[in-house]
XYZ file of C-alpha atoms in Angstrom:
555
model
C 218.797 19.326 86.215
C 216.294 18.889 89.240
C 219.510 16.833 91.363
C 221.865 19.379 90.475
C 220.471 22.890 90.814
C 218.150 23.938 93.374
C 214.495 23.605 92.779
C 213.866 27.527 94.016
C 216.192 28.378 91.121
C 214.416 25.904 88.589
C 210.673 27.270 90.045
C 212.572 31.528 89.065
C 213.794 29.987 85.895
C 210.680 28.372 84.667
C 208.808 31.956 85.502
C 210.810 33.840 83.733
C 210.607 31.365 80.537
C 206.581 32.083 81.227
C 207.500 36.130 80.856
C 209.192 34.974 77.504
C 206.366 33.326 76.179
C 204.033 35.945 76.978
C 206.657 38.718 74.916
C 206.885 36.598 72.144
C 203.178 35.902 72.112
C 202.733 39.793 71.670
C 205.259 39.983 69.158
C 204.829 36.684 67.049
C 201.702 38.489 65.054
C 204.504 41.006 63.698
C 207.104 38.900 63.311
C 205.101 36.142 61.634
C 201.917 37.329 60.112
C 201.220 34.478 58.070
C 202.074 31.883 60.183
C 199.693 28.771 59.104
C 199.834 25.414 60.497
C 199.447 22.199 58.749
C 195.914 20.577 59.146
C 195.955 16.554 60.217
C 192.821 14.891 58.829
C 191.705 11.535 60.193
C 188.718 10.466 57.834
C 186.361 13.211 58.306
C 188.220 14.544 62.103
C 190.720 17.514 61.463
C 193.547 18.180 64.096
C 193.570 21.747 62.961
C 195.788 24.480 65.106
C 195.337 28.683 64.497
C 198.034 30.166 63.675
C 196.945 33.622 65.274
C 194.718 34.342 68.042
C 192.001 36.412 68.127
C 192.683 39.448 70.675
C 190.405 38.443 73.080
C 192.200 34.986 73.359
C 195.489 36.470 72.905
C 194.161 38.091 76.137
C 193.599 34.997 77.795
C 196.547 33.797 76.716
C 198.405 36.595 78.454
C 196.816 36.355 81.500
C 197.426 33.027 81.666
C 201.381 33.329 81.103
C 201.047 36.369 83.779
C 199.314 34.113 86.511
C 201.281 31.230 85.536
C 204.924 33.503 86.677
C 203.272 34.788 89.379
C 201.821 31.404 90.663
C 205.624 29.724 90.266
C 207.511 32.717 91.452
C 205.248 32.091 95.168
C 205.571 28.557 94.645
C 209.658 28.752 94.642
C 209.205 31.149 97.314
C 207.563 28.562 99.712
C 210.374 26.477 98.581
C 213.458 26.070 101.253
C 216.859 27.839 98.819
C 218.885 24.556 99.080
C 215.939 22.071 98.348
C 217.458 20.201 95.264
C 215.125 17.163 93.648
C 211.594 18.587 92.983
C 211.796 20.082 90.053
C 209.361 17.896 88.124
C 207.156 20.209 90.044
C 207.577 23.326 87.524
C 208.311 20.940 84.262
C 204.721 19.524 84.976
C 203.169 22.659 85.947
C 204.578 24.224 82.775
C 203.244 21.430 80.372
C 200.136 22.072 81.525
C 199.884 25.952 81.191
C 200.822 24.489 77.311
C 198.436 22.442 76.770
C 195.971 25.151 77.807
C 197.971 27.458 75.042
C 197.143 24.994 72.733
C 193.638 24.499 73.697
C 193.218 28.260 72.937
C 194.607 27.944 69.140
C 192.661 25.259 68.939
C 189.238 25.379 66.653
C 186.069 24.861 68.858
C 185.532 21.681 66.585
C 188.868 20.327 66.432
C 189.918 17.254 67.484
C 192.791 18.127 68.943
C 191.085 19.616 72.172
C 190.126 16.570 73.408
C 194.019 15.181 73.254
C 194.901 18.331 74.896
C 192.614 17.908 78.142
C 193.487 15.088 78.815
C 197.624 16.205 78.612
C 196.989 18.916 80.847
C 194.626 16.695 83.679
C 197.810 13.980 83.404
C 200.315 17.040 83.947
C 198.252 18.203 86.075
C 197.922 15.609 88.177
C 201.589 14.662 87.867
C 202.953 17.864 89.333
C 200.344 17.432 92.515
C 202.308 13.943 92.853
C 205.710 15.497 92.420
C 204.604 17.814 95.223
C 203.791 15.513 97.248
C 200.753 16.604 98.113
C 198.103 13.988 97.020
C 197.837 11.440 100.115
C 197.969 7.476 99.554
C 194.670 5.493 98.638
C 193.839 2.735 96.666
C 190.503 5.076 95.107
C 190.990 6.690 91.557
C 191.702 10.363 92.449
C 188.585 12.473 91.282
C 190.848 15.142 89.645
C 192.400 12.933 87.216
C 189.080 10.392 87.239
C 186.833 13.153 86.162
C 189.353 15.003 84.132
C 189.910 12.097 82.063
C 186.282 11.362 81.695
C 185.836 14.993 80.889
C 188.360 14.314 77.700
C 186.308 10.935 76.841
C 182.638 13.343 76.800
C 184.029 16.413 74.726
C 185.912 14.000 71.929
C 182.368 11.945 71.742
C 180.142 15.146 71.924
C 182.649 16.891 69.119
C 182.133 13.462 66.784
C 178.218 13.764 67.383
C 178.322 16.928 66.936
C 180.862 18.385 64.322
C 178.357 17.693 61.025
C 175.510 19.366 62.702
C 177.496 22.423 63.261
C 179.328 22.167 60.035
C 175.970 22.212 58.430
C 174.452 25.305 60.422
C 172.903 23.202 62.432
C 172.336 22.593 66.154
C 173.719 19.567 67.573
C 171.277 16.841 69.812
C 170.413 17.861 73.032
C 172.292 14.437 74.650
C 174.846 15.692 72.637
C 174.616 19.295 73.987
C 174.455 17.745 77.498
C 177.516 15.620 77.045
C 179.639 18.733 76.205
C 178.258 20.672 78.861
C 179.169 18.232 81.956
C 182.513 17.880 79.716
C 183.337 21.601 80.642
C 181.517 21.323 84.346
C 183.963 18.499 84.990
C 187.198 19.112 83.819
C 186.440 22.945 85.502
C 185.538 21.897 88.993
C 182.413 23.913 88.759
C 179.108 23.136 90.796
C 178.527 20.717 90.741
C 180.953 18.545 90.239
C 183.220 20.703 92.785
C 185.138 17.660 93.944
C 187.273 17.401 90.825
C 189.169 20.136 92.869
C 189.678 17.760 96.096
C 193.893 16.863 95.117
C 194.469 20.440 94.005
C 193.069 21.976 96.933
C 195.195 20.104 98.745
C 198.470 20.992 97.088
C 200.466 23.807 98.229
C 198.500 26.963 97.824
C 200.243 28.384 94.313
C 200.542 24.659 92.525
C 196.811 24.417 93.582
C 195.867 28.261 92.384
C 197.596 27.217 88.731
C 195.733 24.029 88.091
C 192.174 25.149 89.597
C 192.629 29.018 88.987
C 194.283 29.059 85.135
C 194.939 25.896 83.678
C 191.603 24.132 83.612
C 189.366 27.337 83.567
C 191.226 28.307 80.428
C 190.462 24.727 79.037
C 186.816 24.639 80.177
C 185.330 27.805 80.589
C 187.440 29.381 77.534
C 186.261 26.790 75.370
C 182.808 26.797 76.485
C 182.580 30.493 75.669
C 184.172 29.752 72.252
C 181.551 27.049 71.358
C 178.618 29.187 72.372
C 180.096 31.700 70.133
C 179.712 29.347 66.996
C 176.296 28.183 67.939
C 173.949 29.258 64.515
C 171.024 29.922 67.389
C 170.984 29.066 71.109
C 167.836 27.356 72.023
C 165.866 28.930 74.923
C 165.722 25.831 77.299
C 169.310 25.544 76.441
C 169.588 29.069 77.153
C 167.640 28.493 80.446
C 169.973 25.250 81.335
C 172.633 27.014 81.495
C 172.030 30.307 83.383
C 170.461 27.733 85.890
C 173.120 25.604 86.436
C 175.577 28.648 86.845
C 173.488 30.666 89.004
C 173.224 27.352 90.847
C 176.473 26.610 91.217
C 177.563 29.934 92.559
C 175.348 29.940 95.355
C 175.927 26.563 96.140
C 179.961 27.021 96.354
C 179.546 30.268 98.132
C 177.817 27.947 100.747
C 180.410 25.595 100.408
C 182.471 27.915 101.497
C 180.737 28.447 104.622
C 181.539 25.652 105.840
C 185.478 24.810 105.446
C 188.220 26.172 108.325
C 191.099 25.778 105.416
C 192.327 28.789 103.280
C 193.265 26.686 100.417
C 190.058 24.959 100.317
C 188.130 28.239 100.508
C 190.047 29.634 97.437
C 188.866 26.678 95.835
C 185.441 27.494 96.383
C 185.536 31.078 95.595
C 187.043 29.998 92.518
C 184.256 27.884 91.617
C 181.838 30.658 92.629
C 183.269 32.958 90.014
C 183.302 29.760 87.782
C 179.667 29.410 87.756
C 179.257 32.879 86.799
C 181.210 32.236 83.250
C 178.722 29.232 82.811
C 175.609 32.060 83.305
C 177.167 34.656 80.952
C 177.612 31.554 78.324
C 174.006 31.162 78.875
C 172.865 34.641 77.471
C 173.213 36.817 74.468
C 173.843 40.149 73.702
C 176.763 42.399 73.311
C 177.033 42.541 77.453
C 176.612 38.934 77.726
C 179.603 38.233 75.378
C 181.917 41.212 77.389
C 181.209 39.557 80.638
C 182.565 36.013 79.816
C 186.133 36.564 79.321
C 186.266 39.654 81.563
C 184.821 37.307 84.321
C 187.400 34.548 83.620
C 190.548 37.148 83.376
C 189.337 38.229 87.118
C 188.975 34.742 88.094
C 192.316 33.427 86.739
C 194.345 36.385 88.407
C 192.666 37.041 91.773
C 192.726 33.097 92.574
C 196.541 33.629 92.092
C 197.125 36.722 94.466
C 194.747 34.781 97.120
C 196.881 31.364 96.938
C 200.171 34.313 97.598
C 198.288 35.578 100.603
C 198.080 32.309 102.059
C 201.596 30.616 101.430
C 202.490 33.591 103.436
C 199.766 32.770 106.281
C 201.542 29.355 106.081
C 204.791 30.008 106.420
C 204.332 32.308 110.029
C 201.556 30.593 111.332
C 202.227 26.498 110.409
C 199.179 26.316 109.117
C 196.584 27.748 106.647
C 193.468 27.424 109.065
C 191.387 30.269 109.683
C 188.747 29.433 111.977
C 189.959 30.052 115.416
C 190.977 33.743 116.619
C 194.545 32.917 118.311
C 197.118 35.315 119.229
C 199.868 35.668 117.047
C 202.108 37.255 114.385
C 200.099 40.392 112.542
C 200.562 39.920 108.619
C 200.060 42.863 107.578
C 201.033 43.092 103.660
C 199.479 39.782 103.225
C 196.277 40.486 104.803
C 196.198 43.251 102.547
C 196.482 41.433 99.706
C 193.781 39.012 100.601
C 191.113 41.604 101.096
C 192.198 43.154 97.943
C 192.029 39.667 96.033
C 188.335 39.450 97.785
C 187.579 42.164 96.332
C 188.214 41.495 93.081
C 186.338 37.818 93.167
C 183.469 39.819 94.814
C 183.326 42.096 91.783
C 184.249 45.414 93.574
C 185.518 48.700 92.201
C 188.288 49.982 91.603
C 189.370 46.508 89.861
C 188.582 44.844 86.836
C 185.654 42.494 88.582
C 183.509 45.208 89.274
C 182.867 46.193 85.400
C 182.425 41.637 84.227
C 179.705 41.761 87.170
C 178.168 44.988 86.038
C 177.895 43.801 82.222
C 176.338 39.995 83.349
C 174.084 41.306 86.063
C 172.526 44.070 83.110
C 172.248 40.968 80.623
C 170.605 38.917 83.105
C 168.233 41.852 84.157
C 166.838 42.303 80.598
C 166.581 38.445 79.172
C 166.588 36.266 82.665
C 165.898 38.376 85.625
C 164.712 35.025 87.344
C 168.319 34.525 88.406
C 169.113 37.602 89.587
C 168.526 36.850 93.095
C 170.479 33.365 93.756
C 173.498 35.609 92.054
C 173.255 38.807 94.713
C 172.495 36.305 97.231
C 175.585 34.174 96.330
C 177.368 37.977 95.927
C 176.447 39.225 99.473
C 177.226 35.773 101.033
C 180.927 35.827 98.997
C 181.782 38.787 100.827
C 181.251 37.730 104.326
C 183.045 34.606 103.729
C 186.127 36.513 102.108
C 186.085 38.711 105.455
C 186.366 35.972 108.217
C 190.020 34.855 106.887
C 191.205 38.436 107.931
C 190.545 38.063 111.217
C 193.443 35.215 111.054
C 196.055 37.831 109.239
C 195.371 40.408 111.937
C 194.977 39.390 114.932
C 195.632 40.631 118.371
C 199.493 40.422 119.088
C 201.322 38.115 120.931
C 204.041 39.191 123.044
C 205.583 35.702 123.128
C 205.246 34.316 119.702
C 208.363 35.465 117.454
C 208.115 38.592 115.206
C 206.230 37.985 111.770
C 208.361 37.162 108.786
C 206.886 38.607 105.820
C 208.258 37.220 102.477
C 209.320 39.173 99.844
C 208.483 37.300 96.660
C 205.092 35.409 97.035
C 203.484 39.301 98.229
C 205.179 40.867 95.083
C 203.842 38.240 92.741
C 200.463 38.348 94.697
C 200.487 41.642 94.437
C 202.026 41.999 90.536
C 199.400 39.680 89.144
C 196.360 41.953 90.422
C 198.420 45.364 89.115
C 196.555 44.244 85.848
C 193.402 44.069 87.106
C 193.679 47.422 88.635
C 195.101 49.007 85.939
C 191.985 48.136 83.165
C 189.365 48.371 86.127
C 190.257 51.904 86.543
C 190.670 52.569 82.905
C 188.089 50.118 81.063
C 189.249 52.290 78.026
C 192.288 50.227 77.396
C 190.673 46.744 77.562
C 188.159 48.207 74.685
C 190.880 49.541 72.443
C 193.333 46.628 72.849
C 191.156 43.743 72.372
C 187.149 43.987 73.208
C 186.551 46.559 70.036
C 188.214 44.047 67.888
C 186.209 41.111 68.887
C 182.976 39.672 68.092
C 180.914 42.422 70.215
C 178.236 44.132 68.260
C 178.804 47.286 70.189
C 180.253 50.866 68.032
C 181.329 52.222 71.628
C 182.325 50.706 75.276
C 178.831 50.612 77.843
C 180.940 52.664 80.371
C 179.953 56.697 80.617
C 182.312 58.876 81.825
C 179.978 59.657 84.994
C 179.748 55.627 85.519
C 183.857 55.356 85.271
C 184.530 58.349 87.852
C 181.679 56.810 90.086
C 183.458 53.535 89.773
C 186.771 55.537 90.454
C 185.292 57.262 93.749
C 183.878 53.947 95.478
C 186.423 52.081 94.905
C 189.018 54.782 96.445
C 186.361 54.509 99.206
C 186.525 50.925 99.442
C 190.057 51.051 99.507
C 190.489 53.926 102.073
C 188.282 51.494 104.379
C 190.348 48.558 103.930
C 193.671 50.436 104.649
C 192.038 51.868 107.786
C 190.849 48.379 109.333
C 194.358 47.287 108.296
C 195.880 50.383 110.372
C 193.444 49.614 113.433
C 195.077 48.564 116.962
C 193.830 45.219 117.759
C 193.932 45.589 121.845
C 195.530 42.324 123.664
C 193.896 40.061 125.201
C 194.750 38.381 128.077
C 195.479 34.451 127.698
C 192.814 32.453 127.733
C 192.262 29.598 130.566
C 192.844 25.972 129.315
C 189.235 25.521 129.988
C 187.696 27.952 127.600
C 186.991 27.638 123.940
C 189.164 29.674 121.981
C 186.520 32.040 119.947
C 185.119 30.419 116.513
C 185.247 33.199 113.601
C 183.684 31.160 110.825
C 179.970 31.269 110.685
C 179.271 27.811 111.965
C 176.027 28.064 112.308
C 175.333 30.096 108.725
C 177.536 27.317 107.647
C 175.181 24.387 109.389
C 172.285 26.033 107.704
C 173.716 26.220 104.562
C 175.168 22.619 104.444
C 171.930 20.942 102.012
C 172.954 24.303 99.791
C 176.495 23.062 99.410
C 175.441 19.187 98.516
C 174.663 21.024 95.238
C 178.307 21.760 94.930
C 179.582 18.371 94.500
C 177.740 15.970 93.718
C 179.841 12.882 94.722
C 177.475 11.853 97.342
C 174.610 11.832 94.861
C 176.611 9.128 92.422
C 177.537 7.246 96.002
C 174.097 6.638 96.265
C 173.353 6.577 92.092
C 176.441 3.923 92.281
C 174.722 1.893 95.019
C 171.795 1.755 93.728
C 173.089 0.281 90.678
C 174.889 -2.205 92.528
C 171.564 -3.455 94.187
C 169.784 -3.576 91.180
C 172.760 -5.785 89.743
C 172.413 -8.179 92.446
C 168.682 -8.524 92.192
C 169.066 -9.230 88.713
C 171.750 -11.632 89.459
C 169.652 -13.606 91.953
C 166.860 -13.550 89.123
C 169.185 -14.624 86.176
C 170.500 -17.630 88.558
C 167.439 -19.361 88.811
C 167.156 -19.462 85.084
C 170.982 -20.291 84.489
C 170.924 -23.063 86.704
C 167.674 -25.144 86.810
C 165.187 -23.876 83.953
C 168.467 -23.413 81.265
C 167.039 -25.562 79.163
C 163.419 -25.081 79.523
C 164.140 -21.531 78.200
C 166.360 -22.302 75.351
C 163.568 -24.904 73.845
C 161.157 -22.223 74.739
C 162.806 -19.873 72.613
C 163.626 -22.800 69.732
C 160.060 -23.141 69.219
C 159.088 -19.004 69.444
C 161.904 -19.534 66.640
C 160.197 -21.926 64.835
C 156.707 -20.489 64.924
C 157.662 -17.691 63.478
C 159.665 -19.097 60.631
C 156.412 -21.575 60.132
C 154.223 -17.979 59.788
C-alpha cells in the first residue's frame, strides 16, 4: 500500500492499530483467561511464551503501545500529506514494538529472547534505512553491529546459564558478565552509548521509538526480570552493578554537555535515565524493586514527548541545533513541552519521575550510600543541560523571520503521552492499586504518606507556576548583530570541555579502537616471529618435536 496511499495516512493508521493493541491487551485477560501457549523444546532449550502478563509488565506493555502511537502520530506529522512511498517506515517500526511485546511474554530463561533481539535490532535498523536517515559507509553500523552481538551474548549466557538457575543456583560470574554487557549493548547504556549513533540520527520520533521504547523494553525490562529470579544476588555483583549505573549516568549527563544537536541530547538523557534502571537492578528491597519499572515507564514516555518538542523545533527553525542564541520564531507550546519532558527525566514533581527517583535514591541511602553522590551530581548536572535547549524555543523575536507555525499533532501526542505520567505522579494511589500491590513487592501498603503526596502536589504546582511564568516572560529585541561578532554560545562549552574525559566513559568505542589496534600489532609481531620458523627452521622444528615425541613414548 506504501505507492498507493500516502505515507502520513499509513504513519495515523499504524497508530491507531497501536491504540488497538493496547485495548485488547487490557481486555484479552477477560476474554481469554486461560490462554496457554504451546512450549517448543529443542533438546534441553524451551521456546516457551506466557500467556498472561504479570501487571507490572502488562504495564510496560501499555506504555509501550502508548509511546509507540504517540511516537508515529509525530512521526506522520513531520511527514509532507502527499508523500507516498515510505511506508516501510511504520511496518518496520511496528515489528519492532512486537518483538519487544514478545520479549515481555517471554520467560527470563527462554530461548526465544534471544531470536527476538535480534528481530527487533534488524527492524530496527531497517526502518532507520527506510528513513533514510543512516548515511553511506562501508563500516558495520554500531546499532545493528552491537545489537546483533548483544543477541549472540544473551543466547550463550542463557545456555551457560539456564541449569544453574534451574537448579537454584547462581550462574558463573563470566557468565553473569556476558548477560550483563548483553543488556548494556543492545540498550545503548554507558558505556556502550554509541549503539545509539544511527538512531540519533533518524528523525527525532523514529529515533525516540527505537532508543526510548523498543530496546529499553528489551534490555532494561529483561534485566529487571532476571534479577528478579536470581535465588541470591551476590554482593560484588550487587556492587557491579550499582557502579556501572551510577557510572553511566554521570558519564552521559556529561555527554550531554558537550553536543549542539537536540536529537543527540535526547539520546543522552535517555541513557542517563538508562543507567539509573541498571542501579535499581543492582539493589534489593521492596523500594529497589518499585523504582525499576517506575524509572523505565518515565524513561520510555518522556523520551517520546522530548523527540515531539523537537520535530517541532525542526520544522520552524530548519534545524534541531541549539547552541547558538539567534533571533527567530518563539515556540511557545513546544518549549513548553520540552521543559515539562525535562522535568520528568530529571525526576521532578508533580510527574511520575519524581516518586522512581525518590524510591532508588532511599534504597541506595540504606544498602549503597557510596553512590549517592555521582547520582545527585549526574541529577543537578541533567537539569542544567535540559535548560540550555529553551533558550532556542524562546528566543528574542525577529521582526523579519516569518510567524511560527506550530503543529497540531506532534504537540498533542507530545503532550498525550506525558498526561500519564502526570496523572499517577499526582495520584501514586492508582499505580499501587492497578499493578504495584499485585506484584512481587513485599510491601502491605504504598511508601507515600499523605503529608509526602500533598508536599509532592505543592512543589510541583510550584515548579510548574515557574515554568509557565519564564514561558510568559518578554524576551526584549535585540538589535542585529554585526557580521563581525560571534553570535552568543548558550551551551556550556567550557563545563562541556571539562567534562569531555567524563563522557569517554559513555562510549567506549575509542577504548576498543585502541583494544582493536593493539591486537592488530600483537598479530603482526607474532606474524614476523612465526615467519622465521615457517620458512627457514620448518623442519628443524618438526624433527624437534618428532623426537620430544619419541622420548616420551620411549619413557
Amino acid at each position: 500500500m506504501s505507492p498507493i496511499v500516502a505515507t502520513r495516512r499509513l504513519g495515523l493508521a499504524a497508530a491507531g492499530g497501536c491504540g488497538v493493541a493496547g485495548l485488547l491487551l487490557v481486555a484479552a485477560p477477560n476474554v481469554l483467561p486461560d490462554l496457554v501457549f504451546p512450549t517448543y523444546m529443542v533438546g534441553a532449550a524451551s521456546f516457551d511464551v506466557v500467556g498472561r502478563l504479570s501487571s507490572g509488565d502488562t504495564v510496560v506493555a501499555l506504555a509501550l503501545l502508548w509511546g509507540g502511537a504517540m511516537a508515529l502520530v509525530s512521526l506522520a506529522a513531520a511527514i509532507a500529506p502527499a508523500v507516498r512511498g515510505f511506508g516501510a517506515i511504520f511496518g518496520w517500526a511496528c515489528l519492532a514494538m512486537v518483538a519487544a511485546l514478545l520479549g515481555l511474554a517471554a520467560p527470563p530463561l527462554s530461548m526465544l529472547t534471544p531470536v527476538v533481539w535480534a528481530v527487533a535490532v534488524m527492524a530496527s535498523y531497517a526502518s532507520l534505512r527506510a528513513s533514510g536517515a543512516p548515511s553511506q559507509s562501508e563500516a558495520l553500523p554500531r546499532g545493528l553491529s552491537l545489537g546483533l552481538l548483544a543477541s549472540g551474548l544473551l543466547l550463550g549466557g542463557l545456555l551457560g546459564a539456564r541449569a544453574a538457575l534451574a537448579q537454584g543456583q547462581l550462574p558463573a560470574p563470566g557468565v553473569a558478565l556476558a548477560l550483563l554487557l548483553a543488556v548494556l549493548a543492545i540498550t545503548g547504556a554507558a558505556p556502550l552509548g554509541m549503539a545509539r549513533d544511527e538512531a540519533v540520527a533518524a528523525p527525532a520520533p523514529l529515533g525516540a521509538l527505537i532508543y526510548g521504547l523498543v530496546m529499553p523494553v528489551l534490555g532494561l525490562g529483561y534485566l529487571l526480570r532476571l534479577v528478579a529470579i536470581l535465588p541470591q544476588m551476590p554482593t560484588s555483583w550487587a556492587v557491579a552493578l550499582v557502579f556501572v549505573g551510577s557510572i553511566g549516568t554521570l558519564a552521559s549527563v556529561a555527554g550531554a554537555y558537550g553536543e549542539r544537536h537536540l536529537r543527540v541530547l535526547l539520546g543522552w538523557v535517555s541513557g542517563a535515565q538508562a543507567s539509573l534502571i541498571v542501579v535499581a537492578a543492582g539493589l534489593s528491597g521492596a523500594l529497589a524493586a518499585l523504582a525499576g519499572p517506575a524509572l523505565l515507564i518515565n524513561l520510555m514516555l518522556s523520551t517520546i514527548a522530548g523527540a515531539a518538542a523537537a520535530v517541532d523545533l525542526e520544522r520552524n527553525t530548519g534545524s534541531d541545533a541549539f547552541a547558538e542564541a539567534e533571533l527567530g520564531p518563539r515556540l511557545d507550546l513546544s518549549g513548553l513541552l520540552w521543559a515539562l519532558a525535562g522535568l520528568a527525566a530529571v525526576g521532578l514533581p508533580p510527574l511520575w519521575g519524581f516518586w522512581g527517583r525518590r524510591w532508588l535514591f532511599e534504597a541506595v541511602l540504606t544498602q549503597m550510600p557510596w553512590a549517592l553522590p555521582p547520582l545527585i551530581a549526574g541529577s543537578g548536572l541533567l537539569v542544567l543541560v535540559l535548560l540550555m535547549p529553551l533558550a532556542r524555543f524562546w528566543p528574542a523575536p525577529d521582526p523579519r523571520s516569518r510567524p511560527a507555525a506550530p503543529g497540531f499533532l506532534d504537540p498533542l501526542a507530545g503532550a498525550l503521552s506525558l498526561v500519564p505520567l502526570l496523572i499517577i505522579g499526582v495520584a501514586p494511589q492508582l499505580a499501587w492499586s492497578l499493578w504495584m500491590q499485585g506484584g512481587a513487592v513485599a510491601l502491605a501498603a504504598l511508601p507515600v504518606g499523605l503529608g509526602e503526596q500533598a508536599a509532592a502536589i505543592g512543589v510541583g504546582l510550584v515548579v510548574l507556576a515557574l515554568v509557565l511564568g519564564i514561558a510568559r516572560l518578554p524576551v526584549a529585541r535585540q538589535i542585529a548583530l554585526s557580521p563581525e561578532e560571534q553570535p552568543v554560545q548558550l551551551a556550556a562549552d567550557a563545563l562541556g570541555r571539562s567534562l569531555r574525559p567524563l563522557a569517554w566513559l559513555g562510549r567506549a568505542d575509542a577504548l576498543l579502537a585502541a583494544i582493536w589496534s593493539g591486537l592488530l600489532r600483537l598479530s603482526h609481531w607474532l606474524q614476523v616471529i612465526m615467519s622465521v620458523f615457517e620458512q627457514r627452521y620448518y623442519l628443524l622444528g618438526v624433527l624437534i618435536a618428532l623426537l620430544t615425541v619419541m622420548l616420551l613414548m620411549a619413557q
